[in-house]
Amino acid sequence: MKRWVIWVPLLFFVLLAGVIAWGLYRPADRTVWSAMVGKPVPDFVLPAMIPGKPGVAGADFRQGKPRLLNVFASWCVPCVAEAPQLMALKAAGVPIDAVAIKDTPGAITDFLRRNGDPYARIGNDPHSRVQLALGSSGVPETFVVDGRGIIVKQHVGDIRADDVPELLQALAEAK
Amino acid sequence: MTAETGLAALWLAAALAALQVLLAALALRRDDGDAAAAIRAVAIVQGALSAIAMGALIAAFLASDMSVALVAANSHSQKPWLYKFAGAWGNHEGSMLLWVTILGIAGAAVARFEHRLATRTLVATLGAQAVIALGFFAFLLFASNPFARLSPAPADGAGLNPLLQDPGLAFHPPTLYAGYVGLSVAFSFAVGALVTRDVGPAFARAMRPWVLGAWVFLTLGITAGSYWAYYELGWGGWWFWDPVENASLMPWLAATALLHSVTVLATRDGLRAWTVMLAVVAFSMSMIGTFLVRSGILTSVHAFAVDPTRGSFILALLVLYIGGALALFGARIGTVRQGKLFEPVSREGSLVANNLLLTVILGIVLIGTFYPIVAGAFGTQLSVGPPFFDKATGPIALILVAIMAAGPLMRWRRDDASEVLSRLFLPLAAALFAGAGVFVLGGAIGVLPLAGVALAAGLAVASVAPLAKRNLRRAPLHLWGMVVAHLGIAVSLAGMAISSAYTQETLVAVGIGQPARVGDFTVRLAGVRPVVGQNWSALEGRLEVTRGEDAEPFVLRPQVRYFTDPVTTTNESAIATRWDGQLYTVLGTLGDDGRWQLRLWWKPFVTLIWAGGALIAIGGVLSLVGHQWRRFRLGRRQEGFA
């Protein structure tokens, strides 16, 4: 046996310890990223959440124009925080559809009256089935979908003011 | 007062561990006979004190003393007493205290009972043991004090993770820890032998019972843990390659390799450097296992996330012990004389091949477990799951089984390949017969399950072959141990292969009174009613099951349990065990249409997996008792001659 072979285990262990130390001190990013980015929006049909606004279906995203798909709920506090940004995006001409998770028509109507209504369509997803199919793990989450129905970007958490240019950029690239 | 008594005992034990290190250094440097004599007494008292500390913590949990922060955070006055008891180690601080307690008791046992080893080596061993203990004492006293008080004391505690509220799991951690700590003793022996340059058969014989014992505990722990995950988590699988499962599998793989190489060193004086290396690796794996579970570095279903301070403390210990031991190994192993040589085709040769394959599997599991962290370093989020581990380890494990069947049929030192083949005729025939039988009668199954069934049959025949032509009552007990343990592997392998190939699954939504089918069972949901337990309420399904056409029906009652403190829901599966497998049922949620989700599995021969695990452990115990008994009788005989 060559002399240097004896030191290989120590070298391997030092590398391992380095990796562990890095893992221990890295910024805790526990975000669950969807496996759906780069894949088509799943086929689904959700009924309308509130009267006067249509429900959402997977087919709505294959109309040739990029859209945002926002997963939200009236009981979700960060959703209130992101509402102004969604209104700004709507004002910039971005079509936005929504999936409302575990919610009631009354609560949604209230929510939209207080925070503004940026949505073209709102689908009712009482058991989070569509949310799960999208690979979304919480509210709010926003997906950028291109004209062919492919999810090109996922935004986890509320949209802050500085996220808006990034989303607009993604939408522009998706054309 | 109880908590203060425990804390005082912990400080005293730590002080004695420090004294033990000093005494060892003195005894080794100056050949001080008094220091060598004193170190045994110190080790015994240190073990007793750590046991007192653990006892105090258990007493605080049993009395529901909510002024102790740990009790308030992890217990509840309404909890059944068994879980109050187990709650003492069902948390971070308590489990670390349990670790150090078992370590202390093991050190005391070495000091009290080990009389054949050269004094210098024993002193060095106890010194190494005390260094390990000292690190853990420091960790407990400075980073996670289990006896910290809480003021004001809350009216009641926060409870215990309901998933952990299960008698099997209450005794799971102590079993695994006993295994981990047994490996720490083996590690100390290896360090002791390196320090005194005394790597030889005497050292191997002193180390062997600890390795065997540790291996038995690890086997039991893994088997029980697998069965627990199977019936408690409600997903119907028995192994998921979860980091925490891997944390117990990796030391087991290393211990299995060590067990075989230490036997070669003890009886044939071969594989010296390799045995020392494996002892270091085996303990490294138990430290890394503890680290994985306790640092929160990997997210897992078990996730006992803790702050990075503790993680870095354990990491520092890890670097100190393992790095130190590997550096000592590098510096000293060159001075260890080479052991006896052997031909490639020999019992030793097959053991080396098996050890290498075990090490490769260990490497794959280690890399797979840490790969997500490495990938994270390069900005990619991913998880490594069963598909990778199954594909990567499966074929190697099957080769391992094939060599394992041949090994015990070979002679020590050197053997003839064609003779070995002729001895393997019956096992080969059994494997071909079983493989062909499954292929013809069982339809198309995957290559791996088919090879698994064939190899299991071959291994079963090869395992009992060493008993052939022997007087069974005269055959030594440790030979029986090997036969039973190898047979256990065959039984487990058969269970894994058959259940993975032939499991049938049904997921249905049924209304009350409607039937569902899985395998040849008809399961009718007769009703769902609320039931109440000591600290939970549940919805319980009543399933009326019949098998075949005119068989007697029986009832299964799966539950969905709701715990209030903290709010959690668990699925309690209901399982019917038959001679040829298990029917596994889980009650799901109630849909909008008034129908209940039912998840049904028919798992043929799945029970063989755990029956095999039990056999493996029994084999280990037989071997342990056999070796000790032989040593005892040899000792008596020598006394008689003297």
mmCIF file with all atom_site columns, N, CA and C in Angstrom, chain B residues 28 42 71 103 220 357-358 367 383 480 560:
data_model
loop_
_atom_site.group_PDB
_atom_site.id
_atom_site.type_symbol
_atom_site.label_atom_id
_atom_site.label_alt_id
_atom_site.label_comp_id
_atom_site.label_asym_id
_atom_site.label_entity_id
_atom_site.label_seq_id
_atom_site.pdbx_PDB_ins_code
_atom_site.Cartn_x
_atom_site.Cartn_y
_atom_site.Cartn_z
_atom_site.occupancy
_atom_site.B_iso_or_equiv
_atom_site.pdbx_formal_charge
_atom_site.auth_seq_id
_atom_site.auth_comp_id
_atom_site.auth_asym_id
_atom_site.auth_atom_id
_atom_site.pdbx_PDB_model_num
ATOM 1  N N  . LEU B 1 28  ? 0.410   6.759   31.006 1.00 0.00 ? 28  LEU B N  1
ATOM 2  C CA . LEU B 1 28  ? 1.094   6.375   29.768 1.00 0.00 ? 28  LEU B CA 1
ATOM 3  C C  . LEU B 1 28  ? 2.490   6.976   29.704 1.00 0.00 ? 28  LEU B C  1
ATOM 4  N N  . VAL B 1 42  ? -12.187 5.656   38.730 1.00 0.00 ? 42  VAL B N  1
ATOM 5  C CA . VAL B 1 42  ? -12.740 6.924   38.237 1.00 0.00 ? 42  VAL B CA 1
ATOM 6  C C  . VAL B 1 42  ? -13.781 6.661   37.151 1.00 0.00 ? 42  VAL B C  1
ATOM 7  N N  . VAL B 1 71  ? -39.078 19.820  30.450 1.00 0.00 ? 71  VAL B N  1
ATOM 8  C CA . VAL B 1 71  ? -40.319 19.093  30.717 1.00 0.00 ? 71  VAL B CA 1
ATOM 9  C C  . VAL B 1 71  ? -41.498 19.890  30.165 1.00 0.00 ? 71  VAL B C  1
ATOM 10 N N  . LEU B 1 103 ? -22.777 6.061   27.321 1.00 0.00 ? 103 LEU B N  1
ATOM 11 C CA . LEU B 1 103 ? -21.321 6.107   27.139 1.00 0.00 ? 103 LEU B CA 1
ATOM 12 C C  . LEU B 1 103 ? -20.605 5.896   28.472 1.00 0.00 ? 103 LEU B C  1
ATOM 13 N N  . LEU B 1 220 ? -31.500 -4.316  15.781 1.00 0.00 ? 220 LEU B N  1
ATOM 14 C CA . LEU B 1 220 ? -32.824 -4.215  16.388 1.00 0.00 ? 220 LEU B CA 1
ATOM 15 C C  . LEU B 1 220 ? -33.419 -2.829  16.148 1.00 0.00 ? 220 LEU B C  1
ATOM 16 N N  . LEU B 1 357 ? -17.358 -4.264  -0.540 1.00 0.00 ? 357 LEU B N  1
ATOM 17 C CA . LEU B 1 357 ? -18.685 -3.965  -1.082 1.00 0.00 ? 357 LEU B CA 1
ATOM 18 C C  . LEU B 1 357 ? -19.534 -3.203  -0.061 1.00 0.00 ? 357 LEU B C  1
ATOM 19 N N  . LEU B 1 358 ? -19.453 -3.630  1.210  1.00 0.00 ? 358 LEU B N  1
ATOM 20 C CA . LEU B 1 358 ? -20.190 -2.906  2.256  1.00 0.00 ? 358 LEU B CA 1
ATOM 21 C C  . LEU B 1 358 ? -19.732 -1.456  2.315  1.00 0.00 ? 358 LEU B C  1
ATOM 22 N N  . ILE B 1 367 ? -22.803 9.654   0.328  1.00 0.00 ? 367 ILE B N  1
ATOM 23 C CA . ILE B 1 367 ? -22.802 10.686  -0.711 1.00 0.00 ? 367 ILE B CA 1
ATOM 24 C C  . ILE B 1 367 ? -24.236 11.111  -1.036 1.00 0.00 ? 367 ILE B C  1
ATOM 25 N N  . SER B 1 383 ? -33.414 17.035  -3.955 1.00 0.00 ? 383 SER B N  1
ATOM 26 C CA . SER B 1 383 ? -33.397 16.007  -2.937 1.00 0.00 ? 383 SER B CA 1
ATOM 27 C C  . SER B 1 383 ? -33.073 14.690  -3.617 1.00 0.00 ? 383 SER B C  1
ATOM 28 N N  . TRP B 1 480 ? -23.553 -21.380 15.176 1.00 0.00 ? 480 TRP B N  1
ATOM 29 C CA . TRP B 1 480 ? -25.009 -21.218 15.081 1.00 0.00 ? 480 TRP B CA 1
ATOM 30 C C  . TRP B 1 480 ? -25.374 -19.758 14.866 1.00 0.00 ? 480 TRP B C  1
ATOM 31 N N  . VAL B 1 560 ? -58.317 8.107   12.061 1.00 0.00 ? 560 VAL B N  1
ATOM 32 C CA . VAL B 1 560 ? -57.660 9.396   11.872 1.00 0.00 ? 560 VAL B CA 1
ATOM 33 C C  . VAL B 1 560 ? -57.684 10.046  13.236 1.00 0.00 ? 560 VAL B C  1
#
